[in-house]
Amino acid sequence: MQTILVTGGAGYIGSFTVDKLIKKGFIVVIVDNLSSGNKQNMNEKAEFRELDILDKEALEKVFSEFNIDAVVHFAGKIEVEESMYDPKKYFDNNILGGLNILEAMRKNNVKNIVFSSSAAVYGIPNKKKVSEEAEKKPINFYGQTKLWFEELLEWYDKIHEIKSVCLRYFNAAGAAIDGSKGEIRKKETHVIPILFDKIQQQQPFSIFGDDYPTRDGTCVRDYIHVLDLADAHIRALSYLEENNQSNIFNVGTSEGISVKELVEQAQKITGQTTQIQIAPRRPGDPPFLVADNTKITQTLNWRPRYSDVSTILESAWKWMNRK
Ligand code: UDP
């Protein structure tokens, strides 16, 4: 059975992917510095080495300790706002940390990597549904680091024949269907956990702008359930194994939901109403960001199974109300 190195395997999407890999019979080695990951999320059947991917020596030790067949690379910084006042942190972690992984792969003859990229590479798309070929013009430094690392992967393929699949996530959301596992963040910025928190605390929820050129004036996003994202990684690994070819895929549902629509659905699911206040626009928010997912459905035969808004919200609500 193959051994997969998962960087950031204690994080939100990483830990759901680890669970799925283990269920499929893979041997999993997690490296994570636990800066935003959480031990509670980590599958007990995985090997774990607590280290920072910037620590080249520690990382290379893991490659000599285990016979790694492929890498799934999640570890990185993901806060858009932070990337705009501390770009160096983003360059170090997302570029230099990633390079350490590629170099360790090269030295140990590991040829396949799946990379967590982001729809942030597109910036503000000029088309309704954004396909992989759309113009890439990041509007924040976080998105820029994702795009640079994609380009680095292209060069490592040309020069060293390391093959990669970049998965450009849209809005990751949701939790385990039984509510047993979900997103844990020190500082929450994502709309669904904030919305539920405000509902629980009976405090008003702020919508960041209601004068966008969208159907109800609020921003439209493509929310994708974390279980569907995890599934995309398993398929990406098989794709690399079978095709020995690099590729890039959007991972989204191709359906958009506005912030106002989310609020309405959340009220239905919780049976509670929430007061809404309209706050100023948040800098760097594209009005409309929805995937064209034709390529991943056709090439990887991937389908979203849990990403309807009610499953996303119900699972996230269960997770919020866990004992
Ligand atoms: N949003 C909001 N109120 C909040 C948090 C987010 O209106 O308290 C909006 C945000 O402006 C964006 C959408 O919800 O239009 C999704 O934001 P999130 O941070 O979850 O994801 P992003 O699209 O930025 O990756």
Short mmCIF file of C-alpha atoms and ligand atoms in Angstrom, two decimals:
data_model
loop_
_atom_site.label_atom_id
_atom_site.label_comp_id
_atom_site.label_asym_id
_atom_site.label_seq_id
_atom_site.Cartn_x
_atom_site.Cartn_y
_atom_site.Cartn_z
CA MET A 1 0.00 0.00 0.00
CA GLN A 2 1.21 3.50 -0.79
CA THR A 3 2.50 5.94 1.80
CA ILE A 4 1.23 9.50 1.46
CA LEU A 5 2.86 12.49 3.16
CA VAL A 6 0.20 15.04 4.10
CA THR A 7 1.51 18.47 5.06
CA GLY A 8 -1.04 20.37 7.13
CA GLY A 9 -2.87 17.14 7.89
CA ALA A 10 -4.08 18.52 11.24
CA GLY A 11 -5.95 21.36 9.55
CA TYR A 12 -9.55 21.59 8.40
CA ILE A 13 -9.44 20.23 4.83
CA GLY A 14 -6.23 18.29 5.51
CA SER A 15 -7.69 16.26 8.35
CA PHE A 16 -10.82 15.29 6.39
CA THR A 17 -8.57 14.18 3.52
CA VAL A 18 -6.38 12.14 5.90
CA ASP A 19 -9.50 10.34 7.22
CA LYS A 20 -10.51 9.44 3.69
CA LEU A 21 -7.00 8.28 2.72
CA ILE A 22 -6.85 6.01 5.77
CA LYS A 23 -10.30 4.64 5.02
CA LYS A 24 -9.04 3.79 1.53
CA GLY A 25 -6.11 1.90 3.04
CA PHE A 26 -3.26 4.35 2.45
CA ILE A 27 -0.50 4.74 5.02
CA VAL A 28 -0.48 8.41 6.02
CA VAL A 29 2.33 10.49 7.49
CA ILE A 30 1.26 13.94 8.70
CA VAL A 31 3.61 16.85 9.12
CA ASP A 32 2.09 19.89 10.77
CA ASN A 33 3.43 22.67 13.00
CA LEU A 34 0.03 22.95 14.73
CA SER A 35 0.03 26.73 14.20
CA SER A 36 -3.52 26.56 12.92
CA GLY A 37 -4.03 22.81 12.83
CA ASN A 38 -5.38 20.95 15.78
CA LYS A 39 -4.40 17.63 17.38
CA GLN A 40 -8.08 16.95 18.02
CA ASN A 41 -8.64 16.77 14.25
CA MET A 42 -5.90 14.27 13.63
CA ASN A 43 -6.63 10.67 12.72
CA GLU A 44 -5.01 8.39 15.30
CA LYS A 45 -3.99 5.91 12.63
CA ALA A 46 -1.72 8.44 10.92
CA GLU A 47 1.94 8.84 11.79
CA PHE A 48 2.56 12.37 13.01
CA ARG A 49 5.72 14.48 13.01
CA GLU A 50 5.30 17.93 14.50
CA LEU A 51 7.44 20.23 12.39
CA ASP A 52 7.45 23.37 10.35
CA ILE A 53 7.93 22.97 6.59
CA LEU A 54 10.42 25.84 6.83
CA ASP A 55 12.63 23.48 8.85
CA LYS A 56 14.35 21.83 5.91
CA GLU A 57 16.37 19.35 7.98
CA ALA A 58 13.40 18.09 9.98
CA LEU A 59 11.40 17.75 6.76
CA GLU A 60 14.14 15.81 4.99
CA LYS A 61 14.41 13.49 7.98
CA VAL A 62 10.78 12.50 7.46
CA PHE A 63 11.54 11.67 3.83
CA SER A 64 14.37 9.37 4.91
CA GLU A 65 12.35 7.83 7.74
CA PHE A 66 9.41 6.85 5.52
CA ASN A 67 9.22 5.55 2.01
CA ILE A 68 6.97 8.32 0.66
CA ASP A 69 5.11 7.61 -2.60
CA ALA A 70 3.30 10.93 -3.01
CA VAL A 71 2.65 14.22 -1.24
CA VAL A 72 -0.58 16.09 -0.56
CA HIS A 73 0.45 19.62 0.35
CA PHE A 74 -2.01 21.64 2.46
CA ALA A 75 0.34 23.41 4.88
CA GLY A 76 0.25 27.15 4.37
CA LYS A 77 -1.08 30.48 5.50
CA ILE A 78 -4.63 31.27 4.40
CA GLU A 79 -5.75 34.61 5.85
CA VAL A 80 -6.35 37.08 3.03
CA GLU A 81 -6.31 40.14 5.28
CA GLU A 82 -3.13 39.11 7.11
CA SER A 83 -1.38 38.54 3.77
CA MET A 84 -1.93 42.23 3.00
CA TYR A 85 -0.06 43.48 6.07
CA ASP A 86 2.45 40.65 6.56
CA PRO A 87 3.35 39.49 3.03
CA LYS A 88 6.71 38.06 4.12
CA LYS A 89 4.99 35.49 6.31
CA TYR A 90 3.04 34.39 3.23
CA PHE A 91 6.10 34.31 1.00
CA ASP A 92 8.06 32.28 3.57
CA ASN A 93 5.36 29.73 4.34
CA ASN A 94 3.64 29.38 0.99
CA ILE A 95 6.65 29.71 -1.32
CA LEU A 96 9.82 28.85 0.62
CA GLY A 97 8.09 26.16 2.69
CA GLY A 98 6.67 24.69 -0.52
CA LEU A 99 10.10 24.78 -2.15
CA ASN A 100 11.52 22.78 0.77
CA ILE A 101 8.94 20.12 0.04
CA LEU A 102 9.75 20.08 -3.68
CA GLU A 103 13.47 19.83 -2.96
CA ALA A 104 12.94 16.97 -0.51
CA MET A 105 10.81 15.25 -3.15
CA ARG A 106 13.50 15.72 -5.78
CA LYS A 107 16.24 14.33 -3.53
CA ASN A 108 14.13 11.30 -2.62
CA ASN A 109 12.75 10.69 -6.09
CA VAL A 110 9.11 11.32 -5.10
CA LYS A 111 7.26 12.24 -8.29
CA ASN A 112 3.66 13.13 -7.44
CA ILE A 113 2.16 16.04 -5.49
CA VAL A 114 -1.38 17.35 -5.01
CA PHE A 115 -1.41 21.03 -4.09
CA SER A 116 -4.08 23.10 -2.27
CA SER A 117 -4.54 26.07 -4.51
CA SER A 118 -7.36 28.58 -4.43
CA ALA A 119 -9.92 30.43 -6.52
CA ALA A 120 -8.09 33.50 -5.15
CA VAL A 121 -5.70 33.10 -8.11
CA TYR A 122 -8.45 34.53 -10.36
CA GLY A 123 -8.95 37.83 -8.53
CA ILE A 124 -12.13 39.44 -9.83
CA PRO A 125 -13.28 37.27 -12.71
CA ASN A 126 -14.87 39.01 -15.67
CA LYS A 127 -17.03 35.98 -16.47
CA LYS A 128 -19.89 34.60 -14.41
CA LYS A 129 -18.49 31.09 -14.04
CA VAL A 130 -14.75 30.92 -13.95
CA SER A 131 -12.95 28.13 -15.81
CA GLU A 132 -9.34 27.08 -15.30
CA GLU A 133 -8.26 29.04 -18.37
CA ALA A 134 -9.67 32.35 -17.12
CA GLU A 135 -7.26 35.20 -16.53
CA LYS A 136 -5.28 34.89 -13.29
CA LYS A 137 -4.98 38.27 -11.59
CA PRO A 138 -4.90 37.87 -7.79
CA ILE A 139 -6.14 40.88 -5.82
CA ASN A 140 -4.46 39.87 -2.56
CA PHE A 141 -1.01 38.60 -1.66
CA TYR A 142 -2.39 35.26 -0.44
CA GLY A 143 -3.77 34.54 -3.94
CA GLN A 144 -0.50 35.70 -5.47
CA THR A 145 1.50 33.14 -3.43
CA LYS A 146 -0.87 30.38 -4.57
CA LEU A 147 -0.36 31.39 -8.20
CA TRP A 148 3.43 31.61 -7.82
CA PHE A 149 3.56 28.16 -6.30
CA GLU A 150 1.45 26.77 -9.15
CA GLU A 151 4.05 28.26 -11.51
CA LEU A 152 6.89 26.75 -9.49
CA LEU A 153 5.21 23.38 -9.85
CA GLU A 154 5.10 23.86 -13.60
CA TRP A 155 8.88 24.42 -13.62
CA TYR A 156 9.57 21.46 -11.34
CA ASP A 157 7.64 19.35 -13.83
CA LYS A 158 9.67 20.71 -16.79
CA ILE A 159 13.01 20.45 -15.00
CA HIS A 160 12.64 17.50 -12.61
CA GLU A 161 9.54 15.70 -13.93
CA ILE A 162 7.67 16.12 -10.67
CA LYS A 163 4.00 15.87 -11.60
CA SER A 164 1.37 17.91 -9.82
CA VAL A 165 -2.36 18.39 -9.59
CA CYS A 166 -3.37 21.86 -8.37
CA LEU A 167 -6.84 21.95 -6.88
CA ARG A 168 -8.28 25.46 -6.87
CA TYR A 169 -10.76 25.42 -4.01
CA PHE A 170 -13.77 27.69 -3.99
CA ASN A 171 -15.39 28.31 -0.56
CA ALA A 172 -14.66 25.29 1.67
CA ALA A 173 -17.47 24.80 4.18
CA GLY A 174 -19.42 22.26 6.26
CA ALA A 175 -18.50 19.58 8.77
CA ALA A 176 -18.81 15.83 9.29
CA ILE A 177 -22.43 14.86 8.63
CA ASP A 178 -22.90 13.75 12.27
CA GLY A 179 -21.29 16.99 13.49
CA SER A 180 -18.37 15.16 15.09
CA LYS A 181 -15.65 17.09 13.31
CA GLY A 182 -15.33 20.50 11.71
CA GLU A 183 -13.43 23.70 11.36
CA ILE A 184 -11.50 24.99 14.39
CA ARG A 185 -9.85 28.38 13.96
CA LYS A 186 -8.38 30.76 16.48
CA LYS A 187 -9.79 33.77 14.69
CA GLU A 188 -12.86 33.03 12.62
CA THR A 189 -13.36 35.03 9.42
CA HIS A 190 -15.54 32.68 7.36
CA VAL A 191 -19.14 33.60 6.86
CA ILE A 192 -20.91 30.38 7.93
CA PRO A 193 -19.26 29.91 11.37
CA ILE A 194 -19.65 33.65 12.06
CA LEU A 195 -23.31 33.59 11.06
CA PHE A 196 -24.08 30.61 13.32
CA ASP A 197 -22.14 32.15 16.17
CA LYS A 198 -24.19 35.35 15.91
CA ILE A 199 -27.39 33.30 15.82
CA GLN A 200 -26.30 31.39 18.94
CA GLN A 201 -25.26 34.56 20.77
CA GLN A 202 -28.40 36.41 19.61
CA GLN A 203 -26.24 39.17 18.21
CA PRO A 204 -26.67 40.97 14.88
CA PHE A 205 -24.88 39.53 11.86
CA SER A 206 -23.02 41.97 9.60
CA ILE A 207 -23.30 41.62 5.85
CA PHE A 208 -20.29 43.21 4.21
CA GLY A 209 -21.96 45.27 1.51
CA ASP A 210 -25.39 44.99 -0.12
CA ASP A 211 -24.73 47.20 -3.14
CA TYR A 212 -22.81 44.72 -5.31
CA PRO A 213 -23.97 44.10 -8.89
CA THR A 214 -25.51 40.73 -7.95
CA ARG A 215 -29.11 39.46 -7.80
CA ASP A 216 -29.74 40.77 -4.25
CA GLY A 217 -26.77 43.11 -3.87
CA THR A 218 -24.73 40.75 -1.66
CA CYS A 219 -21.68 38.72 -2.71
CA VAL A 220 -22.22 35.38 -4.40
CA ARG A 221 -19.94 32.42 -3.60
CA ASP A 222 -19.64 28.75 -4.51
CA TYR A 223 -19.64 26.79 -1.22
CA ILE A 224 -18.11 23.36 -1.41
CA HIS A 225 -18.45 20.76 1.33
CA VAL A 226 -15.18 19.66 2.92
CA LEU A 227 -16.05 15.98 2.28
CA ASP A 228 -16.35 16.70 -1.45
CA LEU A 229 -13.02 18.51 -1.32
CA ALA A 230 -11.41 15.52 0.42
CA ASP A 231 -12.76 13.25 -2.31
CA ALA A 232 -11.19 15.48 -5.00
CA HIS A 233 -7.73 14.87 -3.45
CA ILE A 234 -8.10 11.09 -3.56
CA ARG A 235 -9.10 11.32 -7.22
CA ALA A 236 -6.20 13.68 -7.95
CA LEU A 237 -3.74 11.14 -6.51
CA SER A 238 -5.18 8.36 -8.70
CA TYR A 239 -5.03 10.69 -11.70
CA LEU A 240 -1.30 11.29 -11.16
CA GLU A 241 -0.66 7.60 -10.65
CA GLU A 242 -2.55 6.60 -13.79
CA ASN A 243 -1.65 9.46 -16.16
CA ASN A 244 1.77 10.67 -15.06
CA GLN A 245 0.74 14.14 -16.15
CA SER A 246 0.27 17.47 -14.38
CA ASN A 247 -3.09 19.23 -14.34
CA ILE A 248 -5.16 21.95 -12.67
CA PHE A 249 -8.79 21.73 -11.58
CA ASN A 250 -11.37 24.02 -10.07
CA VAL A 251 -13.17 22.40 -7.16
CA GLY A 252 -16.59 23.98 -6.82
CA THR A 253 -20.25 23.16 -7.44
CA SER A 254 -20.88 25.67 -10.28
CA GLU A 255 -23.78 27.03 -8.17
CA GLY A 256 -23.68 30.42 -6.50
CA ILE A 257 -25.32 31.44 -3.22
CA SER A 258 -25.55 35.02 -1.97
CA VAL A 259 -24.84 36.07 1.61
CA LYS A 260 -28.53 37.02 2.03
CA GLU A 261 -29.62 33.60 0.76
CA LEU A 262 -27.24 31.96 3.25
CA VAL A 263 -28.78 33.93 6.09
CA GLU A 264 -32.31 32.89 5.06
CA GLN A 265 -31.31 29.20 4.88
CA ALA A 266 -29.49 29.39 8.20
CA GLN A 267 -32.60 30.82 9.84
CA LYS A 268 -34.69 27.97 8.45
CA ILE A 269 -32.25 25.32 9.68
CA THR A 270 -31.78 26.74 13.17
CA GLY A 271 -35.41 27.83 13.57
CA GLN A 272 -34.06 31.10 14.90
CA THR A 273 -34.10 34.55 13.43
CA THR A 274 -31.17 36.86 13.38
CA GLN A 275 -30.89 40.58 13.12
CA ILE A 276 -28.95 41.75 10.09
CA GLN A 277 -26.90 44.88 9.80
CA ILE A 278 -25.35 46.13 6.61
CA ALA A 279 -21.66 46.89 7.10
CA PRO A 280 -19.24 48.43 4.60
CA ARG A 281 -17.78 46.27 1.85
CA ARG A 282 -14.76 44.18 2.92
CA PRO A 283 -11.72 45.14 0.84
CA GLY A 284 -10.75 42.56 -1.76
CA ASP A 285 -14.13 40.79 -2.01
CA PRO A 286 -15.06 39.90 -5.60
CA PRO A 287 -18.83 40.31 -6.11
CA PHE A 288 -19.27 36.93 -7.78
CA LEU A 289 -16.98 33.91 -7.54
CA VAL A 290 -18.43 30.69 -8.89
CA ALA A 291 -16.61 27.76 -10.51
CA ASP A 292 -17.08 26.29 -13.90
CA ASN A 293 -16.48 22.70 -12.75
CA THR A 294 -16.76 21.01 -16.16
CA LYS A 295 -13.11 19.95 -16.22
CA ILE A 296 -13.01 18.13 -12.88
CA THR A 297 -16.36 16.41 -13.46
CA GLN A 298 -15.23 15.18 -16.87
CA THR A 299 -11.59 14.35 -16.12
CA LEU A 300 -11.73 13.01 -12.57
CA ASN A 301 -15.36 11.90 -12.67
CA TRP A 302 -15.80 13.90 -9.47
CA ARG A 303 -19.26 15.07 -8.39
CA PRO A 304 -20.25 17.20 -5.40
CA ARG A 305 -22.34 14.93 -3.15
CA TYR A 306 -22.61 16.93 0.07
CA SER A 307 -22.44 20.48 -1.22
CA ASP A 308 -26.11 21.45 -1.36
CA VAL A 309 -26.59 24.42 0.94
CA SER A 310 -28.78 22.54 3.42
CA THR A 311 -26.23 19.72 3.96
CA ILE A 312 -23.44 22.27 4.36
CA LEU A 313 -25.40 24.36 6.86
CA GLU A 314 -26.92 21.44 8.80
CA SER A 315 -23.54 19.76 9.28
CA ALA A 316 -21.88 23.04 10.29
CA TRP A 317 -24.72 23.77 12.75
CA LYS A 318 -24.39 20.29 14.31
CA TRP A 319 -20.64 20.88 14.70
CA MET A 320 -21.29 24.27 16.36
CA ASN A 321 -23.66 22.61 18.82
CA ARG A 322 -21.46 19.64 19.65
CA LYS A 323 -21.27 18.62 23.28
N1 UDP B 1 -19.20 37.88 4.83
C1 UDP B 1 -20.14 38.69 5.47
N2 UDP B 1 -20.12 38.79 6.83
C2 UDP B 1 -19.20 38.11 7.59
C3 UDP B 1 -18.23 37.30 6.95
C4 UDP B 1 -18.26 37.22 5.56
O1 UDP B 1 -20.99 39.31 4.82
O2 UDP B 1 -19.23 38.27 8.84
C5 UDP B 1 -19.23 37.76 3.36
C6 UDP B 1 -17.92 38.16 2.69
O3 UDP B 1 -17.90 39.55 2.46
C7 UDP B 1 -17.99 37.34 1.40
C8 UDP B 1 -18.75 36.09 1.80
O4 UDP B 1 -19.40 36.39 3.04
O5 UDP B 1 -18.75 38.02 0.44
C9 UDP B 1 -17.82 34.89 2.02
O6 UDP B 1 -16.77 35.28 2.89
P1 UDP B 1 -15.75 34.25 3.51
O7 UDP B 1 -14.80 35.03 4.36
O8 UDP B 1 -16.49 33.14 4.17
O9 UDP B 1 -15.01 33.62 2.26
P2 UDP B 1 -14.16 34.29 1.05
O10 UDP B 1 -15.11 34.35 -0.12
O11 UDP B 1 -13.65 35.61 1.49
O12 UDP B 1 -13.08 33.29 0.80
#
